[in-house]
Coordinates of C-alpha atoms and ligand atoms in Angstrom, one line a residue:
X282 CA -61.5 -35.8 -135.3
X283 CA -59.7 -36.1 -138.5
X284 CA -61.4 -37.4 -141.8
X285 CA -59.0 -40.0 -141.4
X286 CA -60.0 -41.2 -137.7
X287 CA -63.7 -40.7 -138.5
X288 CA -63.2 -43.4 -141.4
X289 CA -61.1 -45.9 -139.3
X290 CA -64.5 -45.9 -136.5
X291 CA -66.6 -46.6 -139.4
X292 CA -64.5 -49.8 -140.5
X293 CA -64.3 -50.9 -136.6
X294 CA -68.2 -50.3 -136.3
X295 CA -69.0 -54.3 -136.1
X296 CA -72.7 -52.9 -137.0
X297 CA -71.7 -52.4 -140.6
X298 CA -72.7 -54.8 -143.2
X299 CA -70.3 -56.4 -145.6
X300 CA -71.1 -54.4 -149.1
X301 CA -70.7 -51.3 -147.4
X302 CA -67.8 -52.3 -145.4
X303 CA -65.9 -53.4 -148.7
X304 CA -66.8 -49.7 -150.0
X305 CA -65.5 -47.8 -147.1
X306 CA -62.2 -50.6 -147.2
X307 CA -62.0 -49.2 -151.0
X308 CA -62.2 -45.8 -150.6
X309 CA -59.6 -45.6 -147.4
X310 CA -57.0 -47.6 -150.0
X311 CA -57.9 -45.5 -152.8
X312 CA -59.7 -47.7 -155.0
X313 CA -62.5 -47.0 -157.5
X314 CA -65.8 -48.3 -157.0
X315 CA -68.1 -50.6 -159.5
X316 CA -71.2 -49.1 -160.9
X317 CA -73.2 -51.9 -159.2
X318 CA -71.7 -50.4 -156.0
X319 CA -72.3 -46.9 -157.0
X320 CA -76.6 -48.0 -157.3
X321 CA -76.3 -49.7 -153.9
X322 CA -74.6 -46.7 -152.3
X323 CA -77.9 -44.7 -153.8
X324 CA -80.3 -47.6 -152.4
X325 CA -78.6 -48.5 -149.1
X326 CA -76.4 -45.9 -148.1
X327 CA -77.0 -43.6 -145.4
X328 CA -76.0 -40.0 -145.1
X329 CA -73.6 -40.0 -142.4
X330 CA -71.9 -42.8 -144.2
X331 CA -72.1 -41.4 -147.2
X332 CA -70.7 -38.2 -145.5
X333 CA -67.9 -39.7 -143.6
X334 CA -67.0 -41.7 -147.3
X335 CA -67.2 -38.5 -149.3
X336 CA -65.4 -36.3 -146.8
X337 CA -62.1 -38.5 -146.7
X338 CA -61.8 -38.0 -150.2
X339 CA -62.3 -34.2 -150.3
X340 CA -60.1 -33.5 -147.6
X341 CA -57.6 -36.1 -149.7
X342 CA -58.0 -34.2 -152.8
X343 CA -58.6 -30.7 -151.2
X344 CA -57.7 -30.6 -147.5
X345 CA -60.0 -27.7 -146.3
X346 CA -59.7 -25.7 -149.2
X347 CA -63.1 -24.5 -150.7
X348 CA -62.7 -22.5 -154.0
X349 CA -64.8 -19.5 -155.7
X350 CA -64.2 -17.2 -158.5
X351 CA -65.4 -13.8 -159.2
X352 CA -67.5 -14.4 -162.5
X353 CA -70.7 -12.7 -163.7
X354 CA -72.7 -14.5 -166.7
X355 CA -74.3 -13.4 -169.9
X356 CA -77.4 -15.5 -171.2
X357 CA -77.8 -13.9 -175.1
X358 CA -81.4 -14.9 -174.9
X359 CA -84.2 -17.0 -172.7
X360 CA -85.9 -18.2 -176.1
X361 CA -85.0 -21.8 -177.8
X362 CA -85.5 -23.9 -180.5
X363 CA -85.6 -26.6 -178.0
X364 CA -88.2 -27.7 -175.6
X365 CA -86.9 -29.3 -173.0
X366 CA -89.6 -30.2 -170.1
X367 CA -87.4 -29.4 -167.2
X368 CA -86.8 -25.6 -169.1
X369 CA -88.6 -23.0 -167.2
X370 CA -86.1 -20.5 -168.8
X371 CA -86.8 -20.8 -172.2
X372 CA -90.2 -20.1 -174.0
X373 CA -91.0 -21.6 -177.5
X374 CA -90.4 -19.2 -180.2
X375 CA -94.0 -18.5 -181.0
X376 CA -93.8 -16.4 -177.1
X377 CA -91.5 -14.5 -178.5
X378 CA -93.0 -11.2 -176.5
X379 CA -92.1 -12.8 -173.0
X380 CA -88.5 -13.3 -174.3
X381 CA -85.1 -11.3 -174.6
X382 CA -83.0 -11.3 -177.2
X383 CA -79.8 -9.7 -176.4
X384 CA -77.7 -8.0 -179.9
X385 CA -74.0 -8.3 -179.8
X386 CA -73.5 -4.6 -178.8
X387 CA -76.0 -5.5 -175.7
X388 CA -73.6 -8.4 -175.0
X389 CA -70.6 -5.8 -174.8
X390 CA -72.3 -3.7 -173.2
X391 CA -72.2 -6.0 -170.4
X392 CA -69.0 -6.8 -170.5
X393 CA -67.9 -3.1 -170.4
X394 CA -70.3 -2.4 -167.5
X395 CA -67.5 -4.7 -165.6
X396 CA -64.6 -2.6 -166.5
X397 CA -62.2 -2.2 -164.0
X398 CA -64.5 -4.5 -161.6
X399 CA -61.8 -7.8 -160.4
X400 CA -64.1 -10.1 -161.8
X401 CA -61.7 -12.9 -163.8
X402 CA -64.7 -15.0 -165.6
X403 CA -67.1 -14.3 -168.2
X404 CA -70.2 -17.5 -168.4
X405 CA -71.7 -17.7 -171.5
X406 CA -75.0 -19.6 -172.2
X407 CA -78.5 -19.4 -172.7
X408 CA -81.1 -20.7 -175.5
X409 CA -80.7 -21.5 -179.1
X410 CA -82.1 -19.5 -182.0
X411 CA -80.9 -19.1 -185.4
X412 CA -79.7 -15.4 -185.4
X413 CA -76.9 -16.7 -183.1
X414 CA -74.5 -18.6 -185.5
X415 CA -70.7 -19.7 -185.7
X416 CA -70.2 -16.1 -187.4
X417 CA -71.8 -14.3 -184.4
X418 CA -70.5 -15.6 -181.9
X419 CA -67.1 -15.5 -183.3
X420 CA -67.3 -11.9 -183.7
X421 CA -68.8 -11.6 -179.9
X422 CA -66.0 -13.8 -178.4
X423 CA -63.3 -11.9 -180.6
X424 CA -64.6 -8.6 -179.5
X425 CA -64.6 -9.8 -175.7
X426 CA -60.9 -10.3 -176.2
X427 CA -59.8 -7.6 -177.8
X428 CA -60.9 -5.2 -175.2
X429 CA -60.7 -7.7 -171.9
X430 CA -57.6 -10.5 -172.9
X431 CA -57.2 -11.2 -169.4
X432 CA -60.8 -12.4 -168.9
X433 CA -61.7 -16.3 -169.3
X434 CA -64.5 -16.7 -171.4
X435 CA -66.3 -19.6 -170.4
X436 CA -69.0 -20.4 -173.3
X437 CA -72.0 -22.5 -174.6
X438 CA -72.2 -26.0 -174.3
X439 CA -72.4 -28.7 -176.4
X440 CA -75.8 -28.0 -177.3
X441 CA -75.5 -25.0 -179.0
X442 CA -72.4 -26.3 -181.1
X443 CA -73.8 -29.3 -182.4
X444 CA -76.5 -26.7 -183.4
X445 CA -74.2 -24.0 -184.9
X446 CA -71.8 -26.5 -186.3
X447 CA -74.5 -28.1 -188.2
X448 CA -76.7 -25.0 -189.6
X449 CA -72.5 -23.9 -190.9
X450 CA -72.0 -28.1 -192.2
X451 CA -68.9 -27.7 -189.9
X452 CA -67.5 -30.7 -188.1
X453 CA -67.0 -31.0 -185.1
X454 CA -63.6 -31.4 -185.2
X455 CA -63.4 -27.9 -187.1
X456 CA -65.9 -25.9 -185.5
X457 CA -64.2 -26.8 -182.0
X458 CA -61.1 -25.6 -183.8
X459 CA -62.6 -22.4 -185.0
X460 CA -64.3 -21.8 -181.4
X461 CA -60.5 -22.6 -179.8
X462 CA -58.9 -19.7 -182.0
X463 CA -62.1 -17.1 -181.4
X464 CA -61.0 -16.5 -177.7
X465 CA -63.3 -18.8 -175.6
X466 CA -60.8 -20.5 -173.1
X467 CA -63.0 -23.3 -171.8
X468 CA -66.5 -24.8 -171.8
X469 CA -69.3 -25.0 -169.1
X470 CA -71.1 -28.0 -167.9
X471 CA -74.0 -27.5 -169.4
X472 CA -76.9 -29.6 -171.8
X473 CA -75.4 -32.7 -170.6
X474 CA -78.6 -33.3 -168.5
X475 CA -78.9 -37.3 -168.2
X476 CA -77.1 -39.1 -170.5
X477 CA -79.3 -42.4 -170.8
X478 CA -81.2 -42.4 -173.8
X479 CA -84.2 -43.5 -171.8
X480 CA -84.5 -40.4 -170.1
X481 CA -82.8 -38.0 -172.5
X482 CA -85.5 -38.8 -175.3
X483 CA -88.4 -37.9 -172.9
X484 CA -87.1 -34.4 -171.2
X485 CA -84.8 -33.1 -173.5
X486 CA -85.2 -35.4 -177.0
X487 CA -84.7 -32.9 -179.3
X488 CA -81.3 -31.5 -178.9
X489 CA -77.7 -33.0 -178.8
X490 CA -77.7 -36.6 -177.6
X491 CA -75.1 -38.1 -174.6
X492 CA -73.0 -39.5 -176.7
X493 CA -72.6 -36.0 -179.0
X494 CA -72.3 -34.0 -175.6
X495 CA -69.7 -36.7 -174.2
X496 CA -67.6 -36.6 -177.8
X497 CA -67.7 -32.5 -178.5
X498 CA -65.9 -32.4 -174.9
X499 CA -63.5 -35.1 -175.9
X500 CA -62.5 -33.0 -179.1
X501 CA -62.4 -29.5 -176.7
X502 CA -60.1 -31.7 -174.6
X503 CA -58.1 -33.4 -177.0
X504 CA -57.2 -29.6 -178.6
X505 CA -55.8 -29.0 -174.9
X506 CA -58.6 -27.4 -173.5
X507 CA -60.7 -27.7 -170.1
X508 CA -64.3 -28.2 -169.4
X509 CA -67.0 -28.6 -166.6
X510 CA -69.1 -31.3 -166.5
X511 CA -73.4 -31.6 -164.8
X512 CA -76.0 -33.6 -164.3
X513 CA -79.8 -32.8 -163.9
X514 CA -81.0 -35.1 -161.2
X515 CA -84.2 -35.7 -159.0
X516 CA -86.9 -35.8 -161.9
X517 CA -87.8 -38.8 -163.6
X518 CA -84.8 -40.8 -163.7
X519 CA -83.8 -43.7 -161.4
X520 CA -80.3 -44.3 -159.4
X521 CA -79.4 -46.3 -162.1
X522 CA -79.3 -43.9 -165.2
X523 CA -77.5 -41.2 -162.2
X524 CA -74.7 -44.0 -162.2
X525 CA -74.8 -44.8 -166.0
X526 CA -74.7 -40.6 -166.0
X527 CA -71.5 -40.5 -163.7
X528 CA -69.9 -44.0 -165.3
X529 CA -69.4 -42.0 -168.9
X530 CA -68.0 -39.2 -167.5
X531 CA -65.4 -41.2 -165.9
X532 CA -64.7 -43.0 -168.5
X533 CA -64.3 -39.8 -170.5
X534 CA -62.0 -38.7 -168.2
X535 CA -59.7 -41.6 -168.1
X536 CA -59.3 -40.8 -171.5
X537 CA -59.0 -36.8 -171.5
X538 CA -58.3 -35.9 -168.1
X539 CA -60.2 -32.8 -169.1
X540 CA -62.5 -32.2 -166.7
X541 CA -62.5 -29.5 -164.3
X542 CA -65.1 -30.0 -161.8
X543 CA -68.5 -32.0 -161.8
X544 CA -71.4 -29.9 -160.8
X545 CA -74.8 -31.6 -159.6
X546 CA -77.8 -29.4 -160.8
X547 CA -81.1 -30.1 -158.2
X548 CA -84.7 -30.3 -161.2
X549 CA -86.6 -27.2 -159.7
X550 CA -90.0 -27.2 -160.5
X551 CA -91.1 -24.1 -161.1
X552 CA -93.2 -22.8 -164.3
X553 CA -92.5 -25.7 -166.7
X554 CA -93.4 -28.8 -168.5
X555 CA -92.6 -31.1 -165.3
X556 CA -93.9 -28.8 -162.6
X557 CA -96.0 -31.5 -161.2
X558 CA -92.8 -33.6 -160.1
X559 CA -91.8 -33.1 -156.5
X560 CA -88.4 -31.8 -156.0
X561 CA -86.2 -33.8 -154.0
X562 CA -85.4 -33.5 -150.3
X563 CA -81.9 -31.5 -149.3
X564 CA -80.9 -35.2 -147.5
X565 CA -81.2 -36.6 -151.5
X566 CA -79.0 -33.7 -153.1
X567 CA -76.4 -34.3 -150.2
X568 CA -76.7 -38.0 -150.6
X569 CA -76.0 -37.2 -154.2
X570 CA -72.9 -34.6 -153.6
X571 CA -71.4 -37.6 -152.2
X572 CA -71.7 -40.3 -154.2
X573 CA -70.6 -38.1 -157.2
X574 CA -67.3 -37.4 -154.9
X575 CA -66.9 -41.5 -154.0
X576 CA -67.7 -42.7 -157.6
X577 CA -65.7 -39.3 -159.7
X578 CA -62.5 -40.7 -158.4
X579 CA -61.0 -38.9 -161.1
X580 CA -62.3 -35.7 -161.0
X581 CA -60.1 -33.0 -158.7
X582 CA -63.8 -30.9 -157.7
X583 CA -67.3 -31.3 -157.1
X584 CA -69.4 -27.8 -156.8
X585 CA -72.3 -27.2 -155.6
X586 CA -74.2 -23.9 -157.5
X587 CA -75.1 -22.3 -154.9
X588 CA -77.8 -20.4 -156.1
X589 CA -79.9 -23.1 -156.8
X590 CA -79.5 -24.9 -153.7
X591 CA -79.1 -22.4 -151.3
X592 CA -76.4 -20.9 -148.9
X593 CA -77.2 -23.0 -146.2
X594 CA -77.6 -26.7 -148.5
X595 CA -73.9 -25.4 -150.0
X596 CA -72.9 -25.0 -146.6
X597 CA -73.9 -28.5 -145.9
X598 CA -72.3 -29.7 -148.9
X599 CA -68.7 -29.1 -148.3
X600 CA -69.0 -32.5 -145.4
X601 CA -70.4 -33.8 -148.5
X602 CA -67.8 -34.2 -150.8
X603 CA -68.0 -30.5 -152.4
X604 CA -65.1 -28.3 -152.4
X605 CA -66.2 -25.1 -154.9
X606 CA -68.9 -23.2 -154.3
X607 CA -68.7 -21.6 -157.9
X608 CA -68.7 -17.4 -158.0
X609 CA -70.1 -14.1 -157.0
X610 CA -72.6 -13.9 -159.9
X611 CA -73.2 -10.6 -159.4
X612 CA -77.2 -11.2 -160.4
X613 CA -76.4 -11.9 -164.2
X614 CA -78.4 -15.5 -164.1
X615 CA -81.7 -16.1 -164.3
X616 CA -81.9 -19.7 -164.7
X617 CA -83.0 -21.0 -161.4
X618 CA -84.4 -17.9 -159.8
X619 CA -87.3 -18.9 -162.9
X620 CA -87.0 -22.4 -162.0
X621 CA -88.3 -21.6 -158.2
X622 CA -84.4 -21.5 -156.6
X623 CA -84.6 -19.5 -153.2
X624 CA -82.0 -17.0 -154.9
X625 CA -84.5 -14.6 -156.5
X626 CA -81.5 -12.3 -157.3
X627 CA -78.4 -14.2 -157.0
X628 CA -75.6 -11.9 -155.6
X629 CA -72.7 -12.9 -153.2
X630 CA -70.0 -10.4 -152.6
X631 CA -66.6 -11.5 -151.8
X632 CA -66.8 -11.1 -148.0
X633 CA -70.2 -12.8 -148.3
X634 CA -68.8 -15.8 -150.1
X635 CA -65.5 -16.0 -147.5
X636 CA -67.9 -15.5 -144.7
X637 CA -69.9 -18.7 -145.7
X638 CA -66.8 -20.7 -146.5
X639 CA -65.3 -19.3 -142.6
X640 CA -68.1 -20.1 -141.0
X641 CA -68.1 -24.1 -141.7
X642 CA -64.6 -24.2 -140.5
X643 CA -63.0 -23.9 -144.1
X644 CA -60.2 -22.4 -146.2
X645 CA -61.4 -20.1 -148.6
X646 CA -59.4 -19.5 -151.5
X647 CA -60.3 -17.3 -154.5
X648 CA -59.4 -19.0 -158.0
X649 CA -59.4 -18.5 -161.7
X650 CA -61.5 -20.4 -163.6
X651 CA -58.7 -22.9 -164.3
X652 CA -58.3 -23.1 -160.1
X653 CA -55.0 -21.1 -160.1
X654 CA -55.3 -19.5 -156.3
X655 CA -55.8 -15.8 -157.1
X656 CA -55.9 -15.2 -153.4
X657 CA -56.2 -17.2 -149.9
X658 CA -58.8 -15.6 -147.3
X659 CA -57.8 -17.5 -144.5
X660 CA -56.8 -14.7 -142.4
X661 CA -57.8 -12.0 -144.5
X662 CA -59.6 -9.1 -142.9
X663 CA -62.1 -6.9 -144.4
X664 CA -62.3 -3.2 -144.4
X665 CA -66.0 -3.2 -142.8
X666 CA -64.8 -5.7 -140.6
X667 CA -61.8 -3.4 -139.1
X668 CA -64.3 -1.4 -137.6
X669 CA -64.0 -1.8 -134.0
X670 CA -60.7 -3.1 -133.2
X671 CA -60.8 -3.5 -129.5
X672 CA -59.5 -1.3 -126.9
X673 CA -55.5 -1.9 -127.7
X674 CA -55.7 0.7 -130.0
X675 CA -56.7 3.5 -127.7
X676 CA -54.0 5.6 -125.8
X677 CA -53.2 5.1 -123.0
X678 CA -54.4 7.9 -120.4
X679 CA -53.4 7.8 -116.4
Ligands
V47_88 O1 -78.0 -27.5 -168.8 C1 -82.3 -25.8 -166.7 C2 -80.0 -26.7 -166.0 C3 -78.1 -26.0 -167.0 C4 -83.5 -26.3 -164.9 O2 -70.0 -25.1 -165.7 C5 -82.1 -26.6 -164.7 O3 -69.5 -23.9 -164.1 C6 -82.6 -27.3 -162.6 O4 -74.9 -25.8 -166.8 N1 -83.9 -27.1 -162.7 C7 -77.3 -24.7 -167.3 N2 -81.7 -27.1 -163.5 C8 -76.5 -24.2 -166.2 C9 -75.1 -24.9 -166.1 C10 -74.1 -24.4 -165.1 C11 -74.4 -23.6 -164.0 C12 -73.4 -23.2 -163.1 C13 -72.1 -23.4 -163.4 C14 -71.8 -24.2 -164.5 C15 -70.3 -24.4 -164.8 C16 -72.7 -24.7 -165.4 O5 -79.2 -25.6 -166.1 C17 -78.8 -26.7 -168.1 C18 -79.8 -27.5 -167.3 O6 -79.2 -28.7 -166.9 N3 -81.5 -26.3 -165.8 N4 -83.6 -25.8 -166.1 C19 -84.4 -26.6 -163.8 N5 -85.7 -26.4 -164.0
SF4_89 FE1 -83.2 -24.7 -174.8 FE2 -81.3 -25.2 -173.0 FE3 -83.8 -24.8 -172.2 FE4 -83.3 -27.0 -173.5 S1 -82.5 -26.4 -171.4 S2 -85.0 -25.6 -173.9 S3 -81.7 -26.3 -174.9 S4 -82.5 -23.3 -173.1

């Protein structure tokens, strides 16, 4: 049955109540929904409602295509001014010995090991520490283009610029500027956490607030540039701050249109300061994938990072409102595998990735970080997968 016809049962079911009706009735005619409705949708809703809601508006936006890219990542170091209490990645500066701190010639070094290697991203992020200032990294994201010009660097998030921007007395206005002209193409989603105050000031009070993370993306955007946008969910905050969390970035986007994709990041529990929270179930981070797709009307993609949820949850996750299931990695992360993700070595190839989108009955396409369709997989066959090719091939003998 079509997303459509699945969505017409669901407003014929006599069962349903009146709230929820009035939601389905608003997303079939395209309408945005209230933030009161968005918390009742995370109180009341139930998956295959949710999923039925969320999958109409995929296949609207999307059809049955499912993006990736081919991207590997380069986290300068794993130590941080910061202490966030969700962080199992960083460790405070006075552990410097478990730490890594990578120079700028270690940071090329990568990028040269991926010489001649179809990769078309670069993602750039990791702690914050002094040695890594506006001069540095303008040198590093200079360098990177000189010798790769055809290679997106995506790179740090609003965290570390309100950070370098101040140590140089830079506005934001002109270190966004000076960032724009060094070479990186667009940001990540990163630092933006939750939002709310509330919650912000108890896991993460330190560093950039909401409101700074929310305006250095409107600056990126208003210079022409694209972003990503996340939220860490399923520690101490309640549906409510989710909603406030989703609500800004909407409204940001109204503004902008900016915004690339919206990317849900599950709290994994492992090794730091809020390891005695339970994670939350896999029916919770699917509930969420699709509530982020009903309430982002605006926003063209939701991904799901598959290496912290698993290739089976981002399986799930395309009924549920996702359409990108981000890139190949290539092992270059080690933020959730400290953080307890299943993906102790994160590493998909290509035929890996287009097997998984396949396999769920959808159309993988391989993008550029800016969704450009590098190339569509649909019928694509692999060279280990033209082994055998039936018994046409053999002549015929009689
Ligand atoms: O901001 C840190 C999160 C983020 C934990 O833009 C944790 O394409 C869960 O933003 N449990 C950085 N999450 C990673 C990120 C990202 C990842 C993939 C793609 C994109 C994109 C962006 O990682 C941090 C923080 O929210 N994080 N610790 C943890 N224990
Ligand atoms: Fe530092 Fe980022 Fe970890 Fe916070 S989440 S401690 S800013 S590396």
């Amino acid at each position: 049955m079509s997303s459509t016809a699945t969505l017409e049962t669901l407003l014929r079911d006599p069962s349903l109540n009146k709230p929820l009706r009035d939601i389905a009735e608003k997303v079939a005619q395209q309408q945005r929904i209230t933030p009161e409705e968005g918390v009742m949708l995370f109180e009341e809703a139930e998956l295959a409602y949710l999923g039925i809601l969320a999958n109409y508006i995929r296949e609207q936006k999307q059809g049955d295509n499912t993006y990736f890219n081919r991207n590997f990542h380069i986290e300068p170091t794993n130590l941080c001014v910061y202490t966030c209490k969700f962080c199992s990645y960083s460790r405070l500066i006075k552990q410097r010995h478990e730490g890594w701190e990578y120079t700028m010639e270690d940071m090329l070094d990568i990028v040269y090991k991926y010489d001649g290697e179809p990769v078309t991203e670069v993602h750039i992020v990791g702690g914050v520490l002094p040695q890594y200032d506006v001069p540095f990294y303008v040198e590093l994201f200079k360098k990177i283009k000189a010798h790769r010009p055809e290679l997106h660097i995506k790179a740090l998030t609003p965290v570390e610029y309100h950070y370098i921007f101040k140590k140089a007395k830079l506005s934001y206005e002109e270190g966004m500027k000076i960032i724009a002209e060094s070479g990186v193409d667009s940001l990540p989603g990163g630092g933006a956490e939750i939002f709310h105050p509330e919650i912000r000031e108890k896991i993460a009070g330190d560093k950039c607030t909401g409101e700074q993370w929310l305006r250095l993306h409107e600056i990126w955007h208003q210079l022409g540039r694209r972003s990503n946008a996340t939220m860490l969910y399923g520690h101490i905050e309640n549906y409510s701050h989710r909603i406030h969390h989703l609500e800004e970035l909407r409204k940001l986007q109204d503004k902008t249109g900016g915004f690339q994709t919206f990317i849900p990041l599950k709290f994994r529990n492992k090794d730091n300061e809020m390891s005695h929270l339970e994670e939350v179930s896999t029916i919770e981070d699917l509930r969420n994938y699709a509530i982020s797709r009903i309430y982002l009307d605006n926003f063209g993609h939701i991904k799901a990072y598959w290496p912290m949820i698993s290739r089976s949850v981002a399986q799930m996750a395309l009924s549920f409102g996702v359409d990108d299931i981000d890139g190949t990695i290539d092992d270059t992360t080690k933020i959730y595998s400290m953080a307890g993700s299943e993906e102790q070595n994160p590493a998909m190839s290509t035929r890996d990735l287009v097997n998984l989108i396949r396999s769920v009955g959808r159309r993988p396409l391989e993008r550029d970080t800016l969704y450009n369709v590098i190339q569509d997989y649909t019928d694509f066959a692999f060279e280990e997968d033209k082994q055998f090719r039936g018994y046409l091939d053999l002549p015929v003998v009689n």
